[in-house]
């Protein structure tokens, strides 16, 4: 079920999309202003300007999963698609896959979460969904 959830706070963090499936897990797209990291990053900020992967996940991970991410990050990867850099994270239970990038003056965080049973049964599909996130 797709639920529109934008809180329309132009100066703050907003959840723009949520989707949940009781058998497979949940996903959400969270949008945050890059100005939380610097006064000015230009008209089209890049995630590399915001910081390295560990800084980005430390700053925004708690907003995504609702708790501190220290010691919970199992893997961090950097990928490039269409000239845009994406940071990819896998966090320990509660299981989460987070893909982050920046465009314009916003940081985009794509979050896929699942409970233990959903993770066990659907991890390959959840990973594929997480890896497919793009901002155009």
mmCIF file of N, CA and C in Angstrom:
data_model
loop_
_atom_site.group_PDB
_atom_site.id
_atom_site.type_symbol
_atom_site.label_atom_id
_atom_site.label_comp_id
_atom_site.label_asym_id
_atom_site.label_seq_id
_atom_site.Cartn_x
_atom_site.Cartn_y
_atom_site.Cartn_z
ATOM 1 N N UNK A 1 0.833 -1.161 0.000
ATOM 2 C CA UNK A 1 0.000 0.000 0.000
ATOM 3 C C UNK A 1 0.889 1.239 0.000
ATOM 4 N N UNK A 2 0.704 2.124 -0.959
ATOM 5 C CA UNK A 2 1.442 3.378 -1.058
ATOM 6 C C UNK A 2 0.683 4.438 -0.273
ATOM 7 N N UNK A 3 1.398 5.146 0.599
ATOM 8 C CA UNK A 3 0.763 6.159 1.437
ATOM 9 C C UNK A 3 1.497 7.478 1.255
ATOM 10 N N UNK A 4 0.826 8.538 0.729
ATOM 11 C CA UNK A 4 1.500 9.828 0.623
ATOM 12 C C UNK A 4 1.700 10.408 2.018
ATOM 13 N N UNK A 5 2.937 10.797 2.309
ATOM 14 C CA UNK A 5 3.234 11.243 3.667
ATOM 15 C C UNK A 5 4.068 12.512 3.741
ATOM 16 N N UNK A 6 4.234 13.244 2.652
ATOM 17 C CA UNK A 6 5.068 14.438 2.692
ATOM 18 C C UNK A 6 4.570 15.396 3.768
ATOM 19 N N UNK A 7 5.494 15.851 4.590
ATOM 20 C CA UNK A 7 5.112 16.795 5.635
ATOM 21 C C UNK A 7 5.291 18.237 5.169
ATOM 22 N N UNK A 8 5.779 18.413 3.928
ATOM 23 C CA UNK A 8 5.864 19.721 3.279
ATOM 24 C C UNK A 8 6.571 20.771 4.123
ATOM 25 N N UNK A 9 7.606 20.390 4.804
ATOM 26 C CA UNK A 9 8.422 21.323 5.574
ATOM 27 C C UNK A 9 9.647 21.635 4.730
ATOM 28 N N UNK A 10 9.606 22.738 3.991
ATOM 29 C CA UNK A 10 10.666 23.036 3.043
ATOM 30 C C UNK A 10 12.025 23.234 3.692
ATOM 31 N N UNK A 11 12.070 23.527 4.959
ATOM 32 C CA UNK A 11 13.336 23.737 5.626
ATOM 33 C C UNK A 11 13.822 22.531 6.400
ATOM 34 N N UNK A 12 13.032 21.493 6.449
ATOM 35 C CA UNK A 12 13.393 20.350 7.276
ATOM 36 C C UNK A 12 13.344 19.034 6.529
ATOM 37 N N UNK A 13 13.482 17.975 7.287
ATOM 38 C CA UNK A 13 13.455 16.633 6.731
ATOM 39 C C UNK A 13 12.010 16.243 6.472
ATOM 40 N N UNK A 14 11.778 15.587 5.353
ATOM 41 C CA UNK A 14 10.432 15.163 5.013
ATOM 42 C C UNK A 14 10.442 13.734 4.496
ATOM 43 N N UNK A 15 9.412 12.987 4.822
ATOM 44 C CA UNK A 15 9.238 11.649 4.277
ATOM 45 C C UNK A 15 8.293 11.803 3.101
ATOM 46 N N UNK A 16 8.765 11.509 1.890
ATOM 47 C CA UNK A 16 7.959 11.735 0.702
ATOM 48 C C UNK A 16 7.181 10.511 0.251
ATOM 49 N N UNK A 17 7.581 9.337 0.663
ATOM 50 C CA UNK A 17 6.896 8.136 0.205
ATOM 51 C C UNK A 17 7.108 7.018 1.200
ATOM 52 N N UNK A 18 6.060 6.263 1.441
ATOM 53 C CA UNK A 18 6.176 5.041 2.235
ATOM 54 C C UNK A 18 5.412 3.952 1.520
ATOM 55 N N UNK A 19 5.961 2.760 1.552
ATOM 56 C CA UNK A 19 5.291 1.593 0.984
ATOM 57 C C UNK A 19 5.552 0.440 1.927
ATOM 58 N N UNK A 20 4.514 -0.332 2.231
ATOM 59 C CA UNK A 20 4.691 -1.466 3.143
ATOM 60 C C UNK A 20 3.990 -2.689 2.587
ATOM 61 N N UNK A 21 4.631 -3.821 2.778
ATOM 62 C CA UNK A 21 4.064 -5.111 2.416
ATOM 63 C C UNK A 21 4.309 -6.023 3.603
ATOM 64 N N UNK A 22 3.268 -6.554 4.184
ATOM 65 C CA UNK A 22 3.418 -7.346 5.410
ATOM 66 C C UNK A 22 4.271 -8.590 5.216
ATOM 67 N N UNK A 23 4.423 -9.058 3.987
ATOM 68 C CA UNK A 23 5.222 -10.260 3.741
ATOM 69 C C UNK A 23 6.677 -9.950 3.409
ATOM 70 N N UNK A 24 6.935 -8.761 2.845
ATOM 71 C CA UNK A 24 8.280 -8.480 2.346
ATOM 72 C C UNK A 24 9.021 -7.361 3.063
ATOM 73 N N UNK A 25 8.340 -6.417 3.667
ATOM 74 C CA UNK A 25 9.032 -5.332 4.351
ATOM 75 C C UNK A 25 8.468 -3.974 4.003
ATOM 76 N N UNK A 26 9.248 -2.926 4.316
ATOM 77 C CA UNK A 26 8.816 -1.545 4.106
ATOM 78 C C UNK A 26 9.905 -0.766 3.381
ATOM 79 N N UNK A 27 9.475 0.272 2.671
ATOM 80 C CA UNK A 27 10.449 1.197 2.100
ATOM 81 C C UNK A 27 9.930 2.608 2.273
ATOM 82 N N UNK A 28 10.868 3.537 2.293
ATOM 83 C CA UNK A 28 10.514 4.951 2.384
ATOM 84 C C UNK A 28 11.584 5.774 1.689
ATOM 85 N N UNK A 29 11.176 6.939 1.225
ATOM 86 C CA UNK A 29 12.106 7.915 0.666
ATOM 87 C C UNK A 29 12.057 9.126 1.589
ATOM 88 N N UNK A 30 13.203 9.488 2.124
ATOM 89 C CA UNK A 30 13.320 10.614 3.044
ATOM 90 C C UNK A 30 14.158 11.686 2.356
ATOM 91 N N UNK A 31 13.684 12.913 2.413
ATOM 92 C CA UNK A 31 14.373 14.030 1.774
ATOM 93 C C UNK A 31 14.757 15.035 2.855
ATOM 94 N N UNK A 32 16.032 15.431 2.861
ATOM 95 C CA UNK A 32 16.535 16.361 3.877
ATOM 96 C C UNK A 32 17.339 17.472 3.205
ATOM 97 N N UNK A 33 17.312 18.678 3.748
ATOM 98 C CA UNK A 33 18.092 19.777 3.174
ATOM 99 C C UNK A 33 19.591 19.575 3.399
ATOM 100 N N UNK A 34 20.378 19.817 2.355
ATOM 101 C CA UNK A 34 21.833 19.693 2.502
ATOM 102 C C UNK A 34 22.397 20.814 3.366
ATOM 103 N N UNK A 35 21.633 21.872 3.583
ATOM 104 C CA UNK A 35 22.107 22.990 4.403
ATOM 105 C C UNK A 35 22.335 22.586 5.852
ATOM 106 N N UNK A 36 21.916 21.396 6.228
ATOM 107 C CA UNK A 36 22.220 20.912 7.577
ATOM 108 C C UNK A 36 23.712 20.632 7.722
ATOM 109 N N UNK A 37 24.422 20.520 6.589
ATOM 110 C CA UNK A 37 25.852 20.212 6.623
ATOM 111 C C UNK A 37 26.738 21.400 6.312
ATOM 112 N N UNK A 38 26.241 22.335 5.515
ATOM 113 C CA UNK A 38 27.074 23.469 5.108
ATOM 114 C C UNK A 38 26.167 24.627 4.713
ATOM 115 N N UNK A 39 26.710 25.843 4.782
ATOM 116 C CA UNK A 39 25.922 27.015 4.430
ATOM 117 C C UNK A 39 25.577 27.055 2.949
ATOM 118 N N UNK A 40 26.516 26.634 2.097
ATOM 119 C CA UNK A 40 26.246 26.679 0.663
ATOM 120 C C UNK A 40 27.055 25.599 -0.035
ATOM 121 N N UNK A 41 26.366 24.758 -0.782
ATOM 122 C CA UNK A 41 27.034 23.704 -1.549
ATOM 123 C C UNK A 41 26.773 23.845 -3.039
ATOM 124 N N UNK A 42 26.251 24.980 -3.466
ATOM 125 C CA UNK A 42 25.968 25.201 -4.880
ATOM 126 C C UNK A 42 24.542 24.819 -5.228
ATOM 127 N N UNK A 43 24.216 25.013 -6.501
ATOM 128 C CA UNK A 43 22.855 24.742 -6.975
ATOM 129 C C UNK A 43 22.555 23.254 -7.077
ATOM 130 N N UNK A 44 23.571 22.450 -7.323
ATOM 131 C CA UNK A 44 23.366 21.005 -7.459
ATOM 132 C C UNK A 44 24.389 20.288 -6.584
ATOM 133 N N UNK A 45 24.083 20.191 -5.315
ATOM 134 C CA UNK A 45 25.005 19.569 -4.356
ATOM 135 C C UNK A 45 25.248 18.107 -4.712
ATOM 136 N N UNK A 46 26.443 17.648 -4.409
ATOM 137 C CA UNK A 46 26.809 16.246 -4.614
ATOM 138 C C UNK A 46 27.069 15.639 -3.242
ATOM 139 N N UNK A 47 26.780 14.382 -3.117
ATOM 140 C CA UNK A 47 26.910 13.743 -1.809
ATOM 141 C C UNK A 47 28.347 13.791 -1.301
ATOM 142 N N UNK A 48 29.315 13.806 -2.216
ATOM 143 C CA UNK A 48 30.714 13.886 -1.800
ATOM 144 C C UNK A 48 31.006 15.199 -1.080
ATOM 145 N N UNK A 49 30.285 16.279 -1.433
ATOM 146 C CA UNK A 49 30.461 17.569 -0.767
ATOM 147 C C UNK A 49 29.913 17.529 0.659
ATOM 148 N N UNK A 50 28.904 16.732 0.882
ATOM 149 C CA UNK A 50 28.301 16.619 2.207
ATOM 150 C C UNK A 50 29.254 15.914 3.154
ATOM 151 N N UNK A 51 29.921 14.880 2.642
ATOM 152 C CA UNK A 51 30.881 14.174 3.469
ATOM 153 C C UNK A 51 31.059 12.740 3.029
ATOM 154 N N UNK A 52 31.990 12.044 3.671
ATOM 155 C CA UNK A 52 32.210 10.631 3.355
ATOM 156 C C UNK A 52 31.038 9.790 3.875
ATOM 157 N N UNK A 53 30.932 8.545 3.417
ATOM 158 C CA UNK A 53 29.804 7.698 3.823
ATOM 159 C C UNK A 53 29.590 7.614 5.334
ATOM 160 N N UNK A 54 30.655 7.466 6.112
ATOM 161 C CA UNK A 54 30.473 7.310 7.561
ATOM 162 C C UNK A 54 29.861 8.562 8.197
ATOM 163 N N UNK A 55 30.202 9.737 7.691
ATOM 164 C CA UNK A 55 29.621 10.974 8.229
ATOM 165 C C UNK A 55 28.138 11.075 7.869
ATOM 166 N N UNK A 56 27.800 10.721 6.640
ATOM 167 C CA UNK A 56 26.403 10.802 6.196
ATOM 168 C C UNK A 56 25.528 9.845 6.996
ATOM 169 N N UNK A 57 25.960 8.602 7.166
ATOM 170 C CA UNK A 57 25.130 7.635 7.897
ATOM 171 C C UNK A 57 25.047 7.993 9.381
ATOM 172 N N UNK A 58 26.108 8.527 9.943
ATOM 173 C CA UNK A 58 26.065 8.930 11.354
ATOM 174 C C UNK A 58 25.095 10.084 11.573
ATOM 175 N N UNK A 59 25.035 10.998 10.604
ATOM 176 C CA UNK A 59 24.168 12.166 10.736
ATOM 177 C C UNK A 59 22.700 11.840 10.482
ATOM 178 N N UNK A 60 22.418 11.026 9.468
ATOM 179 C CA UNK A 60 21.035 10.799 9.081
ATOM 180 C C UNK A 60 20.502 9.419 9.428
ATOM 181 N N UNK A 61 21.352 8.478 9.741
ATOM 182 C CA UNK A 61 20.895 7.137 10.102
ATOM 183 C C UNK A 61 19.877 7.112 11.222
ATOM 184 N N UNK A 62 20.104 7.871 12.303
ATOM 185 C CA UNK A 62 19.125 7.869 13.393
ATOM 186 C C UNK A 62 17.726 8.316 12.957
ATOM 187 N N UNK A 63 17.654 9.269 12.018
ATOM 188 C CA UNK A 63 16.349 9.696 11.518
ATOM 189 C C UNK A 63 15.682 8.598 10.704
ATOM 190 N N UNK A 64 16.492 7.787 10.037
ATOM 191 C CA UNK A 64 15.950 6.743 9.178
ATOM 192 C C UNK A 64 15.469 5.549 9.995
ATOM 193 N N UNK A 65 16.297 5.074 10.934
ATOM 194 C CA UNK A 65 15.924 3.861 11.670
ATOM 195 C C UNK A 65 15.407 4.138 13.075
ATOM 196 N N UNK A 66 15.475 5.397 13.509
ATOM 197 C CA UNK A 66 14.919 5.748 14.811
ATOM 198 C C UNK A 66 15.829 5.501 15.987
ATOM 199 N N UNK A 67 17.097 5.218 15.728
ATOM 200 C CA UNK A 67 18.059 5.026 16.814
ATOM 201 C C UNK A 67 19.463 5.268 16.295
ATOM 202 N N UNK A 68 20.409 5.403 17.208
ATOM 203 C CA UNK A 68 21.808 5.622 16.857
ATOM 204 C C UNK A 68 22.316 4.458 16.009
ATOM 205 N N UNK A 69 23.116 4.758 14.980
ATOM 206 C CA UNK A 69 23.626 3.710 14.096
ATOM 207 C C UNK A 69 25.037 3.251 14.468
ATOM 208 N N UNK A 70 25.611 3.839 15.506
ATOM 209 C CA UNK A 70 26.971 3.474 15.898
ATOM 210 C C UNK A 70 27.057 1.979 16.190
ATOM 211 N N UNK A 71 27.977 1.304 15.511
ATOM 212 C CA UNK A 71 28.177 -0.126 15.694
ATOM 213 C C UNK A 71 27.172 -0.999 14.971
ATOM 214 N N UNK A 72 26.232 -0.397 14.243
ATOM 215 C CA UNK A 72 25.199 -1.164 13.553
ATOM 216 C C UNK A 72 25.423 -1.266 12.047
ATOM 217 N N UNK A 73 26.381 -0.521 11.508
ATOM 218 C CA UNK A 73 26.613 -0.530 10.067
ATOM 219 C C UNK A 73 27.449 -1.759 9.708
ATOM 220 N N UNK A 74 26.837 -2.670 8.948
ATOM 221 C CA UNK A 74 27.527 -3.894 8.537
ATOM 222 C C UNK A 74 28.387 -3.675 7.302
ATOM 223 N N UNK A 75 27.923 -2.809 6.390
ATOM 224 C CA UNK A 75 28.709 -2.529 5.188
ATOM 225 C C UNK A 75 28.389 -1.142 4.658
ATOM 226 N N UNK A 76 29.393 -0.551 3.985
ATOM 227 C CA UNK A 76 29.265 0.745 3.324
ATOM 228 C C UNK A 76 29.898 0.604 1.954
ATOM 229 N N UNK A 77 29.171 1.017 0.918
ATOM 230 C CA UNK A 77 29.695 0.974 -0.441
ATOM 231 C C UNK A 77 29.418 2.299 -1.128
ATOM 232 N N UNK A 78 30.213 2.590 -2.152
ATOM 233 C CA UNK A 78 30.010 3.768 -2.974
ATOM 234 C C UNK A 78 29.805 3.284 -4.401
ATOM 235 N N UNK A 79 28.743 3.766 -5.052
ATOM 236 C CA UNK A 79 28.451 3.388 -6.433
ATOM 237 C C UNK A 79 28.183 4.653 -7.234
ATOM 238 N N UNK A 80 28.377 4.575 -8.537
ATOM 239 C CA UNK A 80 28.085 5.705 -9.404
ATOM 240 C C UNK A 80 27.150 5.247 -10.511
ATOM 241 N N UNK A 81 26.101 6.037 -10.737
ATOM 242 C CA UNK A 81 25.126 5.742 -11.779
ATOM 243 C C UNK A 81 24.749 7.053 -12.450
ATOM 244 N N UNK A 82 24.919 7.118 -13.752
ATOM 245 C CA UNK A 82 24.534 8.320 -14.486
ATOM 246 C C UNK A 82 25.263 9.563 -14.029
ATOM 247 N N UNK A 83 26.504 9.416 -13.589
ATOM 248 C CA UNK A 83 27.290 10.556 -13.139
ATOM 249 C C UNK A 83 26.981 11.020 -11.722
ATOM 250 N N UNK A 84 26.098 10.318 -11.020
ATOM 251 C CA UNK A 84 25.741 10.678 -9.645
ATOM 252 C C UNK A 84 26.274 9.604 -8.701
ATOM 253 N N UNK A 85 26.831 10.028 -7.577
ATOM 254 C CA UNK A 85 27.377 9.103 -6.582
ATOM 255 C C UNK A 85 26.299 8.725 -5.576
ATOM 256 N N UNK A 86 26.286 7.443 -5.233
ATOM 257 C CA UNK A 86 25.342 6.904 -4.249
ATOM 258 C C UNK A 86 26.134 6.203 -3.155
ATOM 259 N N UNK A 87 25.770 6.457 -1.915
ATOM 260 C CA UNK A 87 26.324 5.722 -0.784
ATOM 261 C C UNK A 87 25.301 4.652 -0.409
ATOM 262 N N UNK A 88 25.790 3.431 -0.207
ATOM 263 C CA UNK A 88 24.908 2.316 0.133
ATOM 264 C C UNK A 88 25.347 1.718 1.464
ATOM 265 N N UNK A 89 24.370 1.479 2.331
ATOM 266 C CA UNK A 89 24.646 0.969 3.671
ATOM 267 C C UNK A 89 23.756 -0.227 3.970
ATOM 268 N N UNK A 90 24.310 -1.181 4.708
ATOM 269 C CA UNK A 90 23.506 -2.259 5.268
ATOM 270 C C UNK A 90 23.684 -2.206 6.774
ATOM 271 N N UNK A 91 22.567 -2.186 7.492
ATOM 272 C CA UNK A 91 22.594 -2.101 8.953
ATOM 273 C C UNK A 91 22.057 -3.382 9.560
ATOM 274 N N UNK A 92 22.593 -3.715 10.733
ATOM 275 C CA UNK A 92 22.163 -4.923 11.440
ATOM 276 C C UNK A 92 20.747 -4.739 11.971
ATOM 277 N N UNK A 93 20.168 -5.820 12.459
ATOM 278 C CA UNK A 93 18.774 -5.765 12.920
ATOM 279 C C UNK A 93 18.530 -4.602 13.874
ATOM 280 N N UNK A 94 17.390 -3.888 13.706
ATOM 281 C CA UNK A 94 16.399 -4.206 12.681
ATOM 282 C C UNK A 94 17.005 -4.007 11.293
ATOM 283 N N UNK A 95 16.825 -4.985 10.446
ATOM 284 C CA UNK A 95 17.487 -5.003 9.137
ATOM 285 C C UNK A 95 17.107 -3.784 8.304
ATOM 286 N N UNK A 96 18.113 -3.137 7.730
ATOM 287 C CA UNK A 96 17.868 -1.959 6.900
ATOM 288 C C UNK A 96 18.919 -1.859 5.810
ATOM 289 N N UNK A 97 18.469 -1.461 4.636
ATOM 290 C CA UNK A 97 19.338 -1.102 3.520
ATOM 291 C C UNK A 97 19.035 0.358 3.209
ATOM 292 N N UNK A 98 20.055 1.195 3.210
ATOM 293 C CA UNK A 98 19.868 2.622 2.965
ATOM 294 C C UNK A 98 20.752 3.026 1.796
ATOM 295 N N UNK A 99 20.152 3.697 0.807
ATOM 296 C CA UNK A 99 20.888 4.253 -0.316
ATOM 297 C C UNK A 99 20.716 5.763 -0.249
ATOM 298 N N UNK A 100 21.822 6.507 -0.314
ATOM 299 C CA UNK A 100 21.778 7.963 -0.165
ATOM 300 C C UNK A 100 22.477 8.648 -1.330
ATOM 301 N N UNK A 101 21.919 9.768 -1.766
ATOM 302 C CA UNK A 101 22.562 10.614 -2.761
ATOM 303 C C UNK A 101 22.067 12.042 -2.564
ATOM 304 N N UNK A 102 22.693 12.983 -3.247
ATOM 305 C CA UNK A 102 22.272 14.385 -3.174
ATOM 306 C C UNK A 102 22.003 14.894 -4.576
ATOM 307 N N UNK A 103 21.026 15.783 -4.679
ATOM 308 C CA UNK A 103 20.695 16.446 -5.941
ATOM 309 C C UNK A 103 20.011 17.758 -5.595
ATOM 310 N N UNK A 104 20.314 18.791 -6.372
ATOM 311 C CA UNK A 104 19.763 20.102 -6.044
ATOM 312 C C UNK A 104 20.260 20.505 -4.673
ATOM 313 N N UNK A 105 19.364 20.891 -3.801
ATOM 314 C CA UNK A 105 19.765 21.247 -2.435
ATOM 315 C C UNK A 105 19.202 20.254 -1.422
ATOM 316 N N UNK A 106 19.032 19.008 -1.858
ATOM 317 C CA UNK A 106 18.446 17.977 -1.009
ATOM 318 C C UNK A 106 19.305 16.717 -0.965
ATOM 319 N N UNK A 107 19.242 16.055 0.184
ATOM 320 C CA UNK A 107 19.826 14.728 0.361
ATOM 321 C C UNK A 107 18.664 13.747 0.312
ATOM 322 N N UNK A 108 18.795 12.706 -0.506
ATOM 323 C CA UNK A 108 17.751 11.692 -0.659
ATOM 324 C C UNK A 108 18.213 10.399 -0.003
ATOM 325 N N UNK A 109 17.383 9.866 0.861
ATOM 326 C CA UNK A 109 17.677 8.619 1.574
ATOM 327 C C UNK A 109 16.575 7.616 1.259
ATOM 328 N N UNK A 110 16.951 6.527 0.612
ATOM 329 C CA UNK A 110 16.010 5.467 0.264
ATOM 330 C C UNK A 110 16.233 4.340 1.254
ATOM 331 N N UNK A 111 15.206 4.001 2.001
ATOM 332 C CA UNK A 111 15.335 3.058 3.106
ATOM 333 C C UNK A 111 14.448 1.840 2.884
ATOM 334 N N UNK A 112 15.041 0.661 2.961
ATOM 335 C CA UNK A 112 14.304 -0.598 2.896
ATOM 336 C C UNK A 112 14.533 -1.301 4.225
ATOM 337 N N UNK A 113 13.451 -1.625 4.940
ATOM 338 C CA UNK A 113 13.582 -2.306 6.228
ATOM 339 C C UNK A 113 12.734 -3.568 6.236
ATOM 340 N N UNK A 114 13.163 -4.522 7.060
ATOM 341 C CA UNK A 114 12.444 -5.791 7.157
ATOM 342 C C UNK A 114 12.711 -6.424 8.510
ATOM 343 N N UNK A 115 11.746 -7.217 8.963
ATOM 344 C CA UNK A 115 11.984 -7.989 10.182
ATOM 345 C C UNK A 115 12.813 -9.223 9.824
ATOM 346 N N UNK A 116 13.160 -10.024 10.805
ATOM 347 C CA UNK A 116 14.031 -11.171 10.568
ATOM 348 C C UNK A 116 13.501 -12.154 9.544
ATOM 349 N N UNK A 117 12.222 -12.491 9.612
ATOM 350 C CA UNK A 117 11.634 -13.450 8.679
ATOM 351 C C UNK A 117 11.568 -12.875 7.269
ATOM 352 N N UNK A 118 11.146 -11.612 7.148
ATOM 353 C CA UNK A 118 11.107 -10.963 5.837
ATOM 354 C C UNK A 118 12.504 -10.915 5.229
ATOM 355 N N UNK A 119 13.499 -10.593 6.046
ATOM 356 C CA UNK A 119 14.886 -10.490 5.596
ATOM 357 C C UNK A 119 15.375 -11.839 5.083
ATOM 358 N N UNK A 120 15.106 -12.873 5.841
ATOM 359 C CA UNK A 120 15.548 -14.223 5.477
ATOM 360 C C UNK A 120 14.922 -14.675 4.157
ATOM 361 N N UNK A 121 13.649 -14.411 3.986
ATOM 362 C CA UNK A 121 12.929 -14.881 2.800
ATOM 363 C C UNK A 121 13.132 -14.005 1.570
ATOM 364 N N UNK A 122 13.356 -12.711 1.752
ATOM 365 C CA UNK A 122 13.327 -11.783 0.620
ATOM 366 C C UNK A 122 14.576 -10.922 0.471
ATOM 367 N N UNK A 123 15.665 -11.257 1.152
ATOM 368 C CA UNK A 123 16.866 -10.417 1.080
ATOM 369 C C UNK A 123 17.298 -10.112 -0.357
ATOM 370 N N UNK A 124 17.392 -11.105 -1.269
ATOM 371 C CA UNK A 124 17.849 -10.769 -2.631
ATOM 372 C C UNK A 124 16.964 -9.719 -3.316
ATOM 373 N N UNK A 125 15.652 -9.838 -3.143
ATOM 374 C CA UNK A 125 14.744 -8.865 -3.747
ATOM 375 C C UNK A 125 14.875 -7.496 -3.084
ATOM 376 N N UNK A 126 14.986 -7.483 -1.758
ATOM 377 C CA UNK A 126 15.136 -6.217 -1.040
ATOM 378 C C UNK A 126 16.428 -5.513 -1.441
ATOM 379 N N UNK A 127 17.500 -6.265 -1.587
ATOM 380 C CA UNK A 127 18.792 -5.702 -2.005
ATOM 381 C C UNK A 127 18.687 -5.124 -3.417
ATOM 382 N N UNK A 128 18.020 -5.858 -4.303
ATOM 383 C CA UNK A 128 17.845 -5.389 -5.678
ATOM 384 C C UNK A 128 17.032 -4.091 -5.708
ATOM 385 N N UNK A 129 15.984 -4.025 -4.896
ATOM 386 C CA UNK A 129 15.177 -2.805 -4.805
ATOM 387 C C UNK A 129 16.038 -1.645 -4.310
ATOM 388 N N UNK A 130 16.797 -1.871 -3.259
ATOM 389 C CA UNK A 130 17.654 -0.825 -2.698
ATOM 390 C C UNK A 130 18.692 -0.352 -3.715
ATOM 391 N N UNK A 131 19.305 -1.296 -4.407
ATOM 392 C CA UNK A 131 20.332 -0.958 -5.399
ATOM 393 C C UNK A 131 19.766 -0.227 -6.612
ATOM 394 N N UNK A 132 18.461 -0.332 -6.838
ATOM 395 C CA UNK A 132 17.855 0.276 -8.027
ATOM 396 C C UNK A 132 17.501 1.755 -7.835
ATOM 397 N N UNK A 133 17.614 2.278 -6.623
ATOM 398 C CA UNK A 133 17.205 3.662 -6.362
ATOM 399 C C UNK A 133 18.050 4.648 -7.160
ATOM 400 N N UNK A 134 17.373 5.555 -7.884
ATOM 401 C CA UNK A 134 18.047 6.602 -8.651
ATOM 402 C C UNK A 134 17.300 7.917 -8.497
ATOM 403 N N UNK A 135 18.043 9.014 -8.502
ATOM 404 C CA UNK A 135 17.478 10.357 -8.550
ATOM 405 C C UNK A 135 17.836 10.914 -9.919
ATOM 406 N N UNK A 136 16.825 11.338 -10.660
ATOM 407 C CA UNK A 136 17.075 11.858 -12.015
ATOM 408 C C UNK A 136 16.652 13.306 -12.133
#
